[in-house]
Amino acid sequence: MMEWIDFSFWFLIALTALCLLRVILGPTVADRVVAIDIMGIIVVGICVLLAIRTGRSFLIDIGIAWIILSFIGTLTMAKYLERRKLNE
Amino acid sequence: MNELISNILIGIGLAFSFFGCLGLIRLPDIYNRLQSATKCVTLGACCILLSLVIRYGFNDIGIKALIAIPILFFTSTSGAHALLKGSHISGFKMWEKSVTDHYSDDTLGKEEETTEKT
Amino acid sequence: MRAINVLIYFLICFATWLLLTHNLGWQNLVAGSVISLLTTLVFSRYFNFDVTKMINPVRWFWMIIYIIYFIWQCVKANFDVAYRVLHPAMPIKPGIVRVNLTLQGSLARTILANSITMTPGTIAVDIIDDILYVHWIYVRYLDHDRYAYRISGKFERILKKIFE
């Protein structure tokens, strides 16, 4: 059943293309930040599918690191939108 | 049997992620977009992680995936909350057919006071 | 009490390290204990939660019930979003409402806000003093008691049994 996993891999890549469409269309800054945040979670799904396909465990580590980095980036952009300094 | 269940879980995860991205495209303003996208895409990624656990069992790779699930839940919900508060304070308008907005009713007076002080 | 807190946070960090690396050689044990000790010493002052409350097994029972109820609400929320997105007329009526909180303690309030974010149609915006602001995608009622029961009533009742 490896074909099904290959198909779902390409399907998730098409979903990241949808998020990029919102990045291009988005009228405000906040819309673009939301689309990038959601794209990070979808990339975690792609990493997990690669781990299922190859059976190697370090790909899950990449996924966890990606979750945390995307979270830090989102927090930084939220602070910027609130117009506050980073050490408050 | 395990493989069949994990394939079905991957299908459910794909469907939920698709609904989330469709909501990101279709809904009218940032608050509604954030709501649909965070819920659906987070549960979709959790379904794909669970399918990995079911396929490989509780060895090193499965336990890593189990630890990743609560991290994903807490970071995505806190990030959505921070982004929502930031965009509301930054002054992006809600959709024109919105019903109520108690938050700006309560906080608008205080913000004007602080800006006058600075 | 503070020493017990630090010890329990150290044990949680060390167990997470062992589960993530999945290796019992002595080098791995030494590196994990040093990193867990540093993490605990730096970050344990941000957690002021009384851990000795958690010895009571009744609280663990209510926590399992809370997790099951939360997963059920989460699945319901996803079908709700799918219905609103796929419907051609998009039946949404958004608004931000205020909900009075009776729950005390910062950890309990954080878990309540995170749960509200994953339940059908609602997402938490801010907490000022005792009021929680919630963005709701379909405002059914404008009467405070009815929507407060619908949004956070059951969650708050179970969380009180866990944390108080």
mmCIF file of N, CA, C and O in Angstrom, chain A residues 7-87:
data_model
loop_
_atom_site.group_PDB
_atom_site.id
_atom_site.type_symbol
_atom_site.label_atom_id
_atom_site.label_comp_id
_atom_site.label_asym_id
_atom_site.label_seq_id
_atom_site.Cartn_x
_atom_site.Cartn_y
_atom_site.Cartn_z
ATOM 1 N N PHE A 7 0.497 9.016 -2.656
ATOM 2 C CA PHE A 7 -0.588 9.932 -3.043
ATOM 3 C C PHE A 7 -0.833 10.959 -1.951
ATOM 4 O O PHE A 7 -0.982 12.154 -2.240
ATOM 5 N N SER A 8 -0.859 10.513 -0.659
ATOM 6 C CA SER A 8 -1.163 11.483 0.401
ATOM 7 C C SER A 8 -0.036 12.487 0.557
ATOM 8 O O SER A 8 -0.286 13.660 0.883
ATOM 9 N N PHE A 9 1.208 12.049 0.274
ATOM 10 C CA PHE A 9 2.347 12.978 0.271
ATOM 11 C C PHE A 9 2.127 14.114 -0.726
ATOM 12 O O PHE A 9 2.202 15.297 -0.387
ATOM 13 N N TRP A 10 1.755 13.751 -1.967
ATOM 14 C CA TRP A 10 1.540 14.804 -2.970
ATOM 15 C C TRP A 10 0.315 15.646 -2.641
ATOM 16 O O TRP A 10 0.277 16.850 -2.941
ATOM 17 N N PHE A 11 -0.688 15.024 -1.987
ATOM 18 C CA PHE A 11 -1.890 15.787 -1.616
ATOM 19 C C PHE A 11 -1.536 16.868 -0.599
ATOM 20 O O PHE A 11 -1.981 18.014 -0.716
ATOM 21 N N LEU A 12 -0.691 16.532 0.402
ATOM 22 C CA LEU A 12 -0.299 17.535 1.395
ATOM 23 C C LEU A 12 0.521 18.640 0.745
ATOM 24 O O LEU A 12 0.400 19.812 1.118
ATOM 25 N N ILE A 13 1.349 18.293 -0.255
ATOM 26 C CA ILE A 13 2.106 19.349 -0.937
ATOM 27 C C ILE A 13 1.167 20.282 -1.689
ATOM 28 O O ILE A 13 1.348 21.507 -1.699
ATOM 29 N N ALA A 14 0.067 19.725 -2.254
ATOM 30 C CA ALA A 14 -0.923 20.588 -2.905
ATOM 31 C C ALA A 14 -1.589 21.502 -1.877
ATOM 32 O O ALA A 14 -1.900 22.670 -2.181
ATOM 33 N N LEU A 15 -1.802 20.995 -0.638
ATOM 34 C CA LEU A 15 -2.399 21.850 0.392
ATOM 35 C C LEU A 15 -1.469 23.001 0.768
ATOM 36 O O LEU A 15 -1.932 24.124 1.020
ATOM 37 N N THR A 16 -0.150 22.763 0.812
ATOM 38 C CA THR A 16 0.750 23.887 1.066
ATOM 39 C C THR A 16 0.669 24.908 -0.059
ATOM 40 O O THR A 16 0.817 26.109 0.186
ATOM 41 N N ALA A 17 0.383 24.444 -1.289
ATOM 42 C CA ALA A 17 0.195 25.405 -2.375
ATOM 43 C C ALA A 17 -1.035 26.267 -2.129
ATOM 44 O O ALA A 17 -1.026 27.470 -2.412
ATOM 45 N N LEU A 18 -2.115 25.666 -1.544
ATOM 46 C CA LEU A 18 -3.300 26.464 -1.199
ATOM 47 C C LEU A 18 -2.944 27.534 -0.172
ATOM 48 O O LEU A 18 -3.380 28.686 -0.274
ATOM 49 N N CYS A 19 -2.128 27.143 0.844
ATOM 50 C CA CYS A 19 -1.719 28.131 1.845
ATOM 51 C C CYS A 19 -0.914 29.253 1.194
ATOM 52 O O CYS A 19 -1.079 30.426 1.542
ATOM 53 N N LEU A 20 -0.055 28.899 0.237
ATOM 54 C CA LEU A 20 0.723 29.940 -0.443
ATOM 55 C C LEU A 20 -0.172 30.871 -1.234
ATOM 56 O O LEU A 20 0.104 32.069 -1.356
ATOM 57 N N LEU A 21 -1.313 30.324 -1.741
ATOM 58 C CA LEU A 21 -2.284 31.180 -2.438
ATOM 59 C C LEU A 21 -2.825 32.228 -1.476
ATOM 60 O O LEU A 21 -2.962 33.406 -1.832
ATOM 61 N N ARG A 22 -3.095 31.820 -0.209
ATOM 62 C CA ARG A 22 -3.578 32.804 0.762
ATOM 63 C C ARG A 22 -2.480 33.809 1.094
ATOM 64 O O ARG A 22 -2.753 34.986 1.310
ATOM 65 N N VAL A 23 -1.201 33.351 1.084
ATOM 66 C CA VAL A 23 -0.114 34.297 1.323
ATOM 67 C C VAL A 23 -0.074 35.346 0.226
ATOM 68 O O VAL A 23 0.122 36.535 0.482
ATOM 69 N N ILE A 24 -0.311 34.927 -1.034
ATOM 70 C CA ILE A 24 -0.277 35.902 -2.127
ATOM 71 C C ILE A 24 -1.490 36.817 -2.073
ATOM 72 O O ILE A 24 -1.380 38.026 -2.214
ATOM 73 N N LEU A 25 -2.700 36.224 -1.814
ATOM 74 C CA LEU A 25 -3.929 37.018 -1.877
ATOM 75 C C LEU A 25 -4.116 37.917 -0.678
ATOM 76 O O LEU A 25 -4.722 38.969 -0.792
ATOM 77 N N GLY A 26 -3.610 37.455 0.519
ATOM 78 C CA GLY A 26 -4.029 38.039 1.784
ATOM 79 C C GLY A 26 -3.964 39.538 1.839
ATOM 80 O O GLY A 26 -2.920 40.136 1.598
ATOM 81 N N PRO A 27 -5.073 40.216 2.178
ATOM 82 C CA PRO A 27 -5.048 41.678 2.143
ATOM 83 C C PRO A 27 -4.222 42.295 3.268
ATOM 84 O O PRO A 27 -3.698 43.378 3.092
ATOM 85 N N THR A 28 -4.099 41.621 4.415
ATOM 86 C CA THR A 28 -3.376 42.229 5.533
ATOM 87 C C THR A 28 -2.178 41.362 5.927
ATOM 88 O O THR A 28 -1.998 40.255 5.427
ATOM 89 N N VAL A 29 -1.348 41.897 6.835
ATOM 90 C CA VAL A 29 -0.175 41.154 7.299
ATOM 91 C C VAL A 29 -0.585 39.920 8.083
ATOM 92 O O VAL A 29 0.007 38.848 7.957
ATOM 93 N N ALA A 30 -1.644 40.055 8.912
ATOM 94 C CA ALA A 30 -2.039 38.964 9.805
ATOM 95 C C ALA A 30 -2.480 37.739 9.011
ATOM 96 O O ALA A 30 -2.187 36.608 9.398
ATOM 97 N N ASP A 31 -3.158 37.949 7.870
ATOM 98 C CA ASP A 31 -3.553 36.805 7.045
ATOM 99 C C ASP A 31 -2.337 36.023 6.565
ATOM 100 O O ASP A 31 -2.327 34.790 6.571
ATOM 101 N N ARG A 32 -1.299 36.747 6.180
ATOM 102 C CA ARG A 32 -0.097 36.059 5.685
ATOM 103 C C ARG A 32 0.568 35.270 6.812
ATOM 104 O O ARG A 32 1.019 34.134 6.612
ATOM 105 N N VAL A 33 0.597 35.858 8.024
ATOM 106 C CA VAL A 33 1.224 35.143 9.137
ATOM 107 C C VAL A 33 0.448 33.878 9.476
ATOM 108 O O VAL A 33 1.027 32.820 9.735
ATOM 109 N N VAL A 34 -0.896 33.963 9.463
ATOM 110 C CA VAL A 34 -1.715 32.776 9.733
ATOM 111 C C VAL A 34 -1.436 31.685 8.713
ATOM 112 O O VAL A 34 -1.265 30.506 9.057
ATOM 113 N N ALA A 35 -1.337 32.066 7.431
ATOM 114 C CA ALA A 35 -1.108 31.064 6.392
ATOM 115 C C ALA A 35 0.248 30.388 6.581
ATOM 116 O O ALA A 35 0.367 29.162 6.411
ATOM 117 N N ILE A 36 1.282 31.159 6.986
ATOM 118 C CA ILE A 36 2.596 30.558 7.188
ATOM 119 C C ILE A 36 2.563 29.604 8.388
ATOM 120 O O ILE A 36 3.155 28.519 8.364
ATOM 121 N N ASP A 37 1.817 29.996 9.452
ATOM 122 C CA ASP A 37 1.706 29.143 10.628
ATOM 123 C C ASP A 37 1.060 27.808 10.281
ATOM 124 O O ASP A 37 1.554 26.730 10.656
ATOM 125 N N ILE A 38 -0.050 27.868 9.521
ATOM 126 C CA ILE A 38 -0.746 26.636 9.133
ATOM 127 C C ILE A 38 0.147 25.789 8.238
ATOM 128 O O ILE A 38 0.176 24.559 8.333
ATOM 129 N N MET A 39 0.945 26.443 7.377
ATOM 130 C CA MET A 39 1.840 25.694 6.497
ATOM 131 C C MET A 39 2.876 24.926 7.307
ATOM 132 O O MET A 39 3.247 23.816 6.941
ATOM 133 N N GLY A 40 3.314 25.498 8.450
ATOM 134 C CA GLY A 40 4.250 24.762 9.307
ATOM 135 C C GLY A 40 3.660 23.465 9.812
ATOM 136 O O GLY A 40 4.337 22.427 9.807
ATOM 137 N N ILE A 41 2.375 23.500 10.225
ATOM 138 C CA ILE A 41 1.758 22.264 10.742
ATOM 139 C C ILE A 41 1.631 21.230 9.618
ATOM 140 O O ILE A 41 1.838 20.040 9.826
ATOM 141 N N ILE A 42 1.308 21.686 8.391
ATOM 142 C CA ILE A 42 1.183 20.733 7.286
ATOM 143 C C ILE A 42 2.541 20.105 6.963
ATOM 144 O O ILE A 42 2.634 18.917 6.629
ATOM 145 N N VAL A 43 3.625 20.897 7.090
ATOM 146 C CA VAL A 43 4.961 20.351 6.830
ATOM 147 C C VAL A 43 5.311 19.270 7.852
ATOM 148 O O VAL A 43 5.967 18.272 7.518
ATOM 149 N N VAL A 44 4.824 19.443 9.109
ATOM 150 C CA VAL A 44 5.017 18.378 10.100
ATOM 151 C C VAL A 44 4.338 17.094 9.632
ATOM 152 O O VAL A 44 4.902 15.990 9.738
ATOM 153 N N GLY A 45 3.122 17.222 9.064
ATOM 154 C CA GLY A 45 2.450 16.045 8.517
ATOM 155 C C GLY A 45 3.261 15.400 7.405
ATOM 156 O O GLY A 45 3.336 14.164 7.316
ATOM 157 N N ILE A 46 3.902 16.212 6.557
ATOM 158 C CA ILE A 46 4.721 15.662 5.463
ATOM 159 C C ILE A 46 5.909 14.889 6.040
ATOM 160 O O ILE A 46 6.259 13.796 5.564
ATOM 161 N N CYS A 47 6.543 15.453 7.111
ATOM 162 C CA CYS A 47 7.671 14.753 7.746
ATOM 163 C C CYS A 47 7.232 13.401 8.282
ATOM 164 O O CYS A 47 7.946 12.388 8.136
ATOM 165 N N VAL A 48 6.032 13.348 8.912
ATOM 166 C CA VAL A 48 5.571 12.083 9.475
ATOM 167 C C VAL A 48 5.295 11.074 8.366
ATOM 168 O O VAL A 48 5.593 9.877 8.499
ATOM 169 N N LEU A 49 4.740 11.554 7.237
ATOM 170 C CA LEU A 49 4.497 10.621 6.132
ATOM 171 C C LEU A 49 5.814 10.067 5.591
ATOM 172 O O LEU A 49 5.902 8.880 5.249
ATOM 173 N N LEU A 50 6.851 10.911 5.524
ATOM 174 C CA LEU A 50 8.166 10.410 5.082
ATOM 175 C C LEU A 50 8.688 9.374 6.069
ATOM 176 O O LEU A 50 9.315 8.378 5.665
ATOM 177 N N ALA A 51 8.436 9.593 7.387
ATOM 178 C CA ALA A 51 8.892 8.614 8.374
ATOM 179 C C ALA A 51 8.171 7.292 8.208
ATOM 180 O O ALA A 51 8.765 6.221 8.367
ATOM 181 N N ILE A 52 6.868 7.347 7.870
ATOM 182 C CA ILE A 52 6.133 6.099 7.634
ATOM 183 C C ILE A 52 6.703 5.380 6.416
ATOM 184 O O ILE A 52 6.898 4.165 6.411
ATOM 185 N N ARG A 53 7.021 6.153 5.378
ATOM 186 C CA ARG A 53 7.486 5.557 4.119
ATOM 187 C C ARG A 53 8.852 4.891 4.288
ATOM 188 O O ARG A 53 9.077 3.791 3.807
ATOM 189 N N THR A 54 9.783 5.563 5.013
ATOM 190 C CA THR A 54 11.136 5.029 5.103
ATOM 191 C C THR A 54 11.406 4.278 6.395
ATOM 192 O O THR A 54 12.385 3.535 6.455
ATOM 193 N N GLY A 55 10.606 4.490 7.450
ATOM 194 C CA GLY A 55 10.828 3.775 8.706
ATOM 195 C C GLY A 55 12.006 4.278 9.506
ATOM 196 O O GLY A 55 12.510 3.567 10.361
ATOM 197 N N ARG A 56 12.461 5.513 9.287
ATOM 198 C CA ARG A 56 13.578 6.061 10.064
ATOM 199 C C ARG A 56 13.014 7.011 11.107
ATOM 200 O O ARG A 56 12.105 7.778 10.831
ATOM 201 N N SER A 57 13.624 7.003 12.314
ATOM 202 C CA SER A 57 12.997 7.745 13.406
ATOM 203 C C SER A 57 13.485 9.175 13.506
ATOM 204 O O SER A 57 12.872 9.977 14.190
ATOM 205 N N PHE A 58 14.583 9.553 12.804
ATOM 206 C CA PHE A 58 15.054 10.929 12.991
ATOM 207 C C PHE A 58 14.141 11.944 12.312
ATOM 208 O O PHE A 58 14.189 13.120 12.643
ATOM 209 N N LEU A 59 13.273 11.463 11.385
ATOM 210 C CA LEU A 59 12.360 12.400 10.726
ATOM 211 C C LEU A 59 11.327 12.953 11.700
ATOM 212 O O LEU A 59 10.878 14.092 11.555
ATOM 213 N N ILE A 60 10.959 12.145 12.737
ATOM 214 C CA ILE A 60 10.034 12.668 13.753
ATOM 215 C C ILE A 60 10.715 13.774 14.539
ATOM 216 O O ILE A 60 10.086 14.758 14.933
ATOM 217 N N ASP A 61 12.043 13.640 14.794
ATOM 218 C CA ASP A 61 12.768 14.701 15.484
ATOM 219 C C ASP A 61 12.712 15.997 14.689
ATOM 220 O O ASP A 61 12.520 17.080 15.260
ATOM 221 N N ILE A 62 12.863 15.878 13.367
ATOM 222 C CA ILE A 62 12.756 17.078 12.524
ATOM 223 C C ILE A 62 11.377 17.694 12.668
ATOM 224 O O ILE A 62 11.225 18.917 12.762
ATOM 225 N N GLY A 63 10.344 16.835 12.745
ATOM 226 C CA GLY A 63 8.985 17.348 12.907
ATOM 227 C C GLY A 63 8.819 18.117 14.201
ATOM 228 O O GLY A 63 8.254 19.212 14.220
ATOM 229 N N ILE A 64 9.334 17.552 15.325
ATOM 230 C CA ILE A 64 9.189 18.229 16.624
ATOM 231 C C ILE A 64 9.927 19.562 16.605
ATOM 232 O O ILE A 64 9.402 20.600 17.058
ATOM 233 N N ALA A 65 11.141 19.580 16.038
ATOM 234 C CA ALA A 65 11.896 20.832 15.970
ATOM 235 C C ALA A 65 11.159 21.855 15.122
ATOM 236 O O ALA A 65 11.126 23.046 15.444
ATOM 237 N N TRP A 66 10.505 21.383 14.040
ATOM 238 C CA TRP A 66 9.758 22.301 13.180
ATOM 239 C C TRP A 66 8.565 22.904 13.921
ATOM 240 O O TRP A 66 8.261 24.098 13.781
ATOM 241 N N ILE A 67 7.865 22.060 14.748
ATOM 242 C CA ILE A 67 6.739 22.581 15.539
ATOM 243 C C ILE A 67 7.217 23.721 16.428
ATOM 244 O O ILE A 67 6.634 24.809 16.471
ATOM 245 N N ILE A 68 8.339 23.489 17.159
ATOM 246 C CA ILE A 68 8.772 24.479 18.148
ATOM 247 C C ILE A 68 9.253 25.757 17.452
ATOM 248 O O ILE A 68 8.938 26.874 17.883
ATOM 249 N N LEU A 69 9.993 25.604 16.335
ATOM 250 C CA LEU A 69 10.474 26.811 15.640
ATOM 251 C C LEU A 69 9.319 27.621 15.063
ATOM 252 O O LEU A 69 9.324 28.849 15.125
ATOM 253 N N SER A 70 8.308 26.926 14.522
ATOM 254 C CA SER A 70 7.153 27.642 13.976
ATOM 255 C C SER A 70 6.396 28.365 15.083
ATOM 256 O O SER A 70 5.905 29.491 14.889
ATOM 257 N N PHE A 71 6.355 27.748 16.286
ATOM 258 C CA PHE A 71 5.699 28.397 17.423
ATOM 259 C C PHE A 71 6.433 29.677 17.830
ATOM 260 O O PHE A 71 5.804 30.720 18.050
ATOM 261 N N ILE A 72 7.784 29.603 17.860
ATOM 262 C CA ILE A 72 8.554 30.794 18.235
ATOM 263 C C ILE A 72 8.353 31.902 17.213
ATOM 264 O O ILE A 72 8.187 33.083 17.548
ATOM 265 N N GLY A 73 8.340 31.535 15.925
ATOM 266 C CA GLY A 73 8.124 32.543 14.887
ATOM 267 C C GLY A 73 6.764 33.197 15.002
ATOM 268 O O GLY A 73 6.620 34.416 14.863
ATOM 269 N N THR A 74 5.725 32.378 15.301
ATOM 270 C CA THR A 74 4.387 32.934 15.448
ATOM 271 C C THR A 74 4.317 33.892 16.626
ATOM 272 O O THR A 74 3.708 34.966 16.541
ATOM 273 N N LEU A 75 4.974 33.529 17.749
ATOM 274 C CA LEU A 75 4.956 34.415 18.916
ATOM 275 C C LEU A 75 5.651 35.738 18.602
ATOM 276 O O LEU A 75 5.180 36.813 19.004
ATOM 277 N N THR A 76 6.761 35.664 17.850
ATOM 278 C CA THR A 76 7.465 36.901 17.506
ATOM 279 C C THR A 76 6.598 37.805 16.650
ATOM 280 O O THR A 76 6.529 39.019 16.869
ATOM 281 N N MET A 77 5.896 37.201 15.666
ATOM 282 C CA MET A 77 5.037 38.029 14.815
ATOM 283 C C MET A 77 3.870 38.597 15.605
ATOM 284 O O MET A 77 3.427 39.721 15.350
ATOM 285 N N ALA A 78 3.358 37.826 16.603
ATOM 286 C CA ALA A 78 2.256 38.354 17.411
ATOM 287 C C ALA A 78 2.717 39.537 18.243
ATOM 288 O O ALA A 78 2.008 40.546 18.358
ATOM 289 N N LYS A 79 3.933 39.461 18.804
ATOM 290 C CA LYS A 79 4.479 40.591 19.553
ATOM 291 C C LYS A 79 4.640 41.805 18.648
ATOM 292 O O LYS A 79 4.362 42.935 19.039
ATOM 293 N N TYR A 80 5.087 41.552 17.409
ATOM 294 C CA TYR A 80 5.258 42.661 16.463
ATOM 295 C C TYR A 80 3.919 43.309 16.137
ATOM 296 O O TYR A 80 3.821 44.534 16.049
ATOM 297 N N LEU A 81 2.863 42.465 15.995
ATOM 298 C CA LEU A 81 1.552 43.033 15.689
ATOM 299 C C LEU A 81 1.004 43.819 16.860
ATOM 300 O O LEU A 81 0.276 44.787 16.678
ATOM 301 N N GLU A 82 1.338 43.398 18.106
ATOM 302 C CA GLU A 82 0.870 44.155 19.269
ATOM 303 C C GLU A 82 1.641 45.446 19.466
ATOM 304 O O GLU A 82 1.349 46.204 20.373
ATOM 305 N N ARG A 83 2.686 45.664 18.684
ATOM 306 C CA ARG A 83 3.564 46.839 18.794
ATOM 307 C C ARG A 83 4.196 46.931 20.180
ATOM 308 O O ARG A 83 4.218 47.968 20.809
ATOM 309 N N ARG A 84 4.699 45.780 20.693
ATOM 310 C CA ARG A 84 5.411 45.792 21.956
ATOM 311 C C ARG A 84 6.826 45.313 21.710
ATOM 312 O O ARG A 84 7.141 44.741 20.674
ATOM 313 N N LYS A 85 7.710 45.570 22.698
ATOM 314 C CA LYS A 85 9.080 45.101 22.559
ATOM 315 C C LYS A 85 9.152 43.624 22.912
ATOM 316 O O LYS A 85 8.257 43.059 23.513
ATOM 317 N N LEU A 86 10.278 42.976 22.530
ATOM 318 C CA LEU A 86 10.364 41.529 22.678
ATOM 319 C C LEU A 86 10.643 41.092 24.107
ATOM 320 O O LEU A 86 10.508 39.932 24.430
ATOM 321 N N ASN A 87 11.067 42.008 24.992
ATOM 322 C CA ASN A 87 11.398 41.569 26.351
ATOM 323 C C ASN A 87 10.285 41.890 27.344
ATOM 324 O O ASN A 87 10.505 41.902 28.529
#
